[in-house]
């Protein structure tokens, strides 16, 4: 379960590293973010839990309504919901005798940020944008008389 505060994590045998985790789920230490990613990845590893997330993407549902979508016992569905709740992907609200479940999208950000580092397209897009900026800057300098390092001065 996600709790804001300080965490002591092992960094080597017999040593601990203190890290800070803010209430928004952002961390000042990458190792805590990876713990969140591990929690989330574990929660979504099961196909039943992924299907529950898909159901909750559309609207809030009670455990009973969720259980109707599966050929599993209600206690089994409750265990899956507990895993999703403890990972922070789902939150619940008690209304009378019912417990209603809904997605908590804030935790999906941890996983999205972690996965983004592997997005080669984004990385190349940034590099190509930088190259385009440099080409435009060079053209502009040539039209306005150039900089001290213009081509004409370097070849003179």
CSV table of C-alpha atoms in Angstrom, one decimal:
chain,number,residue,atom,x,y,z
A,1,UNK,CA,0.0,0.0,0.0
A,2,UNK,CA,1.2,3.5,-0.8
A,3,UNK,CA,2.0,5.8,2.1
A,4,UNK,CA,3.7,9.1,2.0
A,5,UNK,CA,6.8,9.4,4.2
A,6,UNK,CA,10.3,8.2,4.7
A,7,UNK,CA,11.4,4.7,3.7
A,8,UNK,CA,14.5,2.9,4.6
A,9,UNK,CA,15.7,0.6,1.8
A,10,UNK,CA,18.6,-1.8,1.7
A,11,UNK,CA,21.3,-0.5,-0.7
A,12,UNK,CA,23.9,-3.0,0.3
A,13,UNK,CA,24.2,-5.8,2.8
A,14,UNK,CA,23.8,-4.2,6.2
A,15,UNK,CA,23.3,-0.7,4.9
A,16,UNK,CA,20.1,1.3,4.5
A,17,UNK,CA,19.3,4.3,2.4
A,18,UNK,CA,16.6,6.8,3.5
A,19,UNK,CA,14.4,8.1,0.8
A,20,UNK,CA,11.4,10.5,0.8
A,21,UNK,CA,8.1,9.8,-0.9
A,22,UNK,CA,5.6,12.7,-1.3
A,23,UNK,CA,1.9,12.4,-1.1
A,24,UNK,CA,1.5,12.9,-4.8
A,25,UNK,CA,3.3,9.6,-5.5
A,26,UNK,CA,6.4,11.4,-6.7
A,27,UNK,CA,9.7,10.5,-5.2
A,28,UNK,CA,13.0,12.1,-4.7
A,29,UNK,CA,14.7,8.7,-5.1
A,30,UNK,CA,14.4,6.4,-8.1
A,31,UNK,CA,14.5,3.2,-6.0
A,32,UNK,CA,11.1,4.1,-4.4
A,33,UNK,CA,9.6,4.8,-7.8
A,34,UNK,CA,10.8,1.3,-8.9
A,35,UNK,CA,9.1,-0.1,-5.8
A,36,UNK,CA,5.8,1.5,-6.9
A,37,UNK,CA,6.4,0.1,-10.4
A,38,UNK,CA,6.9,-3.4,-9.0
A,39,UNK,CA,3.7,-3.1,-7.0
A,40,UNK,CA,1.7,-1.9,-10.0
A,41,UNK,CA,3.3,-4.5,-12.3
A,42,UNK,CA,2.4,-7.2,-9.9
A,43,UNK,CA,-1.1,-6.0,-9.6
A,44,UNK,CA,-1.7,-5.9,-13.4
A,45,UNK,CA,0.1,-9.2,-14.0
A,46,UNK,CA,-3.0,-11.1,-13.5
A,47,UNK,CA,-5.6,-11.2,-16.4
A,48,UNK,CA,-8.5,-11.1,-14.0
A,49,UNK,CA,-7.2,-7.9,-12.4
A,50,UNK,CA,-6.6,-6.4,-15.8
A,51,UNK,CA,-10.2,-7.1,-16.8
A,52,UNK,CA,-11.4,-5.6,-13.5
A,53,UNK,CA,-9.4,-2.4,-14.4
A,54,UNK,CA,-11.1,-2.4,-17.8
A,55,UNK,CA,-14.5,-2.7,-16.2
A,56,UNK,CA,-13.7,0.1,-13.8
A,57,UNK,CA,-12.4,2.4,-16.6
A,58,UNK,CA,-16.0,2.8,-17.7
A,59,UNK,CA,-17.7,3.4,-14.3
A,60,UNK,CA,-17.8,2.7,-10.6
A,61,UNK,CA,-18.9,-0.8,-9.7
A,62,UNK,CA,-19.7,-2.8,-6.5
A,63,UNK,CA,-17.8,-6.0,-5.8
A,64,UNK,CA,-21.0,-7.9,-6.6
A,65,UNK,CA,-21.4,-6.3,-10.1
A,66,UNK,CA,-17.7,-7.0,-10.8
A,67,UNK,CA,-18.1,-10.6,-9.7
A,68,UNK,CA,-21.0,-11.1,-12.1
A,69,UNK,CA,-18.6,-10.6,-15.0
A,70,UNK,CA,-16.4,-13.6,-13.9
A,71,UNK,CA,-16.8,-17.3,-13.2
A,72,UNK,CA,-15.0,-16.9,-9.9
A,73,UNK,CA,-16.3,-16.8,-6.4
A,74,UNK,CA,-17.0,-13.5,-4.7
A,75,UNK,CA,-14.1,-14.1,-2.1
A,76,UNK,CA,-11.7,-14.6,-5.1
A,77,UNK,CA,-12.9,-11.3,-6.6
A,78,UNK,CA,-12.5,-9.6,-3.2
A,79,UNK,CA,-8.9,-10.8,-3.1
A,80,UNK,CA,-8.2,-9.4,-6.5
A,81,UNK,CA,-9.9,-6.1,-5.5
A,82,UNK,CA,-7.7,-6.0,-2.4
A,83,UNK,CA,-4.5,-6.4,-4.4
A,84,UNK,CA,-5.7,-3.6,-6.8
A,85,UNK,CA,-6.6,-1.4,-3.8
A,86,UNK,CA,-3.3,-2.0,-2.0
A,87,UNK,CA,-1.3,-1.2,-5.2
A,88,UNK,CA,-3.2,2.1,-5.4
A,89,UNK,CA,-4.8,1.5,-8.7
A,90,UNK,CA,-8.3,1.2,-7.3
A,91,UNK,CA,-10.0,3.1,-4.5
A,92,UNK,CA,-13.2,2.2,-2.7
A,93,UNK,CA,-16.0,4.1,-1.1
A,94,UNK,CA,-18.5,2.7,1.3
A,95,UNK,CA,-22.1,3.7,0.6
A,96,UNK,CA,-24.5,2.1,3.0
A,97,UNK,CA,-23.8,-1.6,2.9
A,98,UNK,CA,-22.1,-1.5,-0.4
A,99,UNK,CA,-18.5,-0.9,-1.3
A,100,UNK,CA,-18.0,0.9,-4.6
A,101,UNK,CA,-14.8,0.6,-6.5
A,102,UNK,CA,-13.3,3.0,-9.0
A,103,UNK,CA,-10.0,3.6,-10.7
A,104,UNK,CA,-7.4,5.8,-9.0
A,105,UNK,CA,-5.6,7.2,-12.0
A,106,UNK,CA,-2.8,9.0,-10.0
A,107,UNK,CA,-0.9,5.7,-9.6
A,108,UNK,CA,-0.9,5.0,-13.3
A,109,UNK,CA,1.5,7.9,-13.7
A,110,UNK,CA,4.3,6.1,-11.9
A,111,UNK,CA,4.1,3.3,-14.4
A,112,UNK,CA,3.7,5.6,-17.4
A,113,UNK,CA,6.8,7.7,-16.4
A,114,UNK,CA,8.9,4.5,-15.9
A,115,UNK,CA,7.8,3.1,-19.3
A,116,UNK,CA,8.4,6.4,-21.0
A,117,UNK,CA,12.2,6.0,-20.6
A,118,UNK,CA,12.0,3.0,-23.0
A,119,UNK,CA,10.1,4.9,-25.7
A,120,UNK,CA,12.7,5.3,-28.4
A,121,UNK,CA,10.3,7.3,-30.6
A,122,UNK,CA,10.1,10.0,-28.0
A,123,UNK,CA,13.9,10.1,-27.6
A,124,UNK,CA,14.5,10.3,-31.4
A,125,UNK,CA,11.8,13.0,-31.6
A,126,UNK,CA,13.6,15.2,-29.1
A,127,UNK,CA,16.9,14.7,-30.9
A,128,UNK,CA,15.4,15.5,-34.3
A,129,UNK,CA,13.7,18.6,-32.8
A,130,UNK,CA,17.1,19.8,-31.5
A,131,UNK,CA,18.7,19.2,-34.9
A,132,UNK,CA,15.9,21.1,-36.6
A,133,UNK,CA,16.4,24.0,-34.2
A,134,UNK,CA,20.1,24.1,-34.9
A,135,UNK,CA,19.5,24.1,-38.7
A,136,UNK,CA,17.0,27.0,-38.4
A,137,UNK,CA,19.5,28.9,-36.2
A,138,UNK,CA,22.3,28.4,-38.7
A,139,UNK,CA,20.2,29.5,-41.7
A,140,UNK,CA,19.0,32.6,-39.8
A,141,UNK,CA,22.7,33.5,-38.9
A,142,UNK,CA,23.7,33.2,-42.6
A,143,UNK,CA,20.9,35.4,-43.7
A,144,UNK,CA,21.6,38.1,-41.2
A,145,UNK,CA,25.3,38.3,-41.9
A,146,UNK,CA,26.4,35.3,-39.9
A,147,UNK,CA,28.1,34.9,-36.6
A,148,UNK,CA,31.9,35.1,-36.0
A,149,UNK,CA,32.0,31.4,-36.8
A,150,UNK,CA,30.2,31.7,-40.2
A,151,UNK,CA,31.3,29.5,-43.1
A,152,UNK,CA,32.8,32.5,-45.0
A,153,UNK,CA,35.0,33.5,-42.0
A,154,UNK,CA,36.2,30.0,-41.4
A,155,UNK,CA,37.3,29.5,-45.0
A,156,UNK,CA,38.9,33.0,-45.4
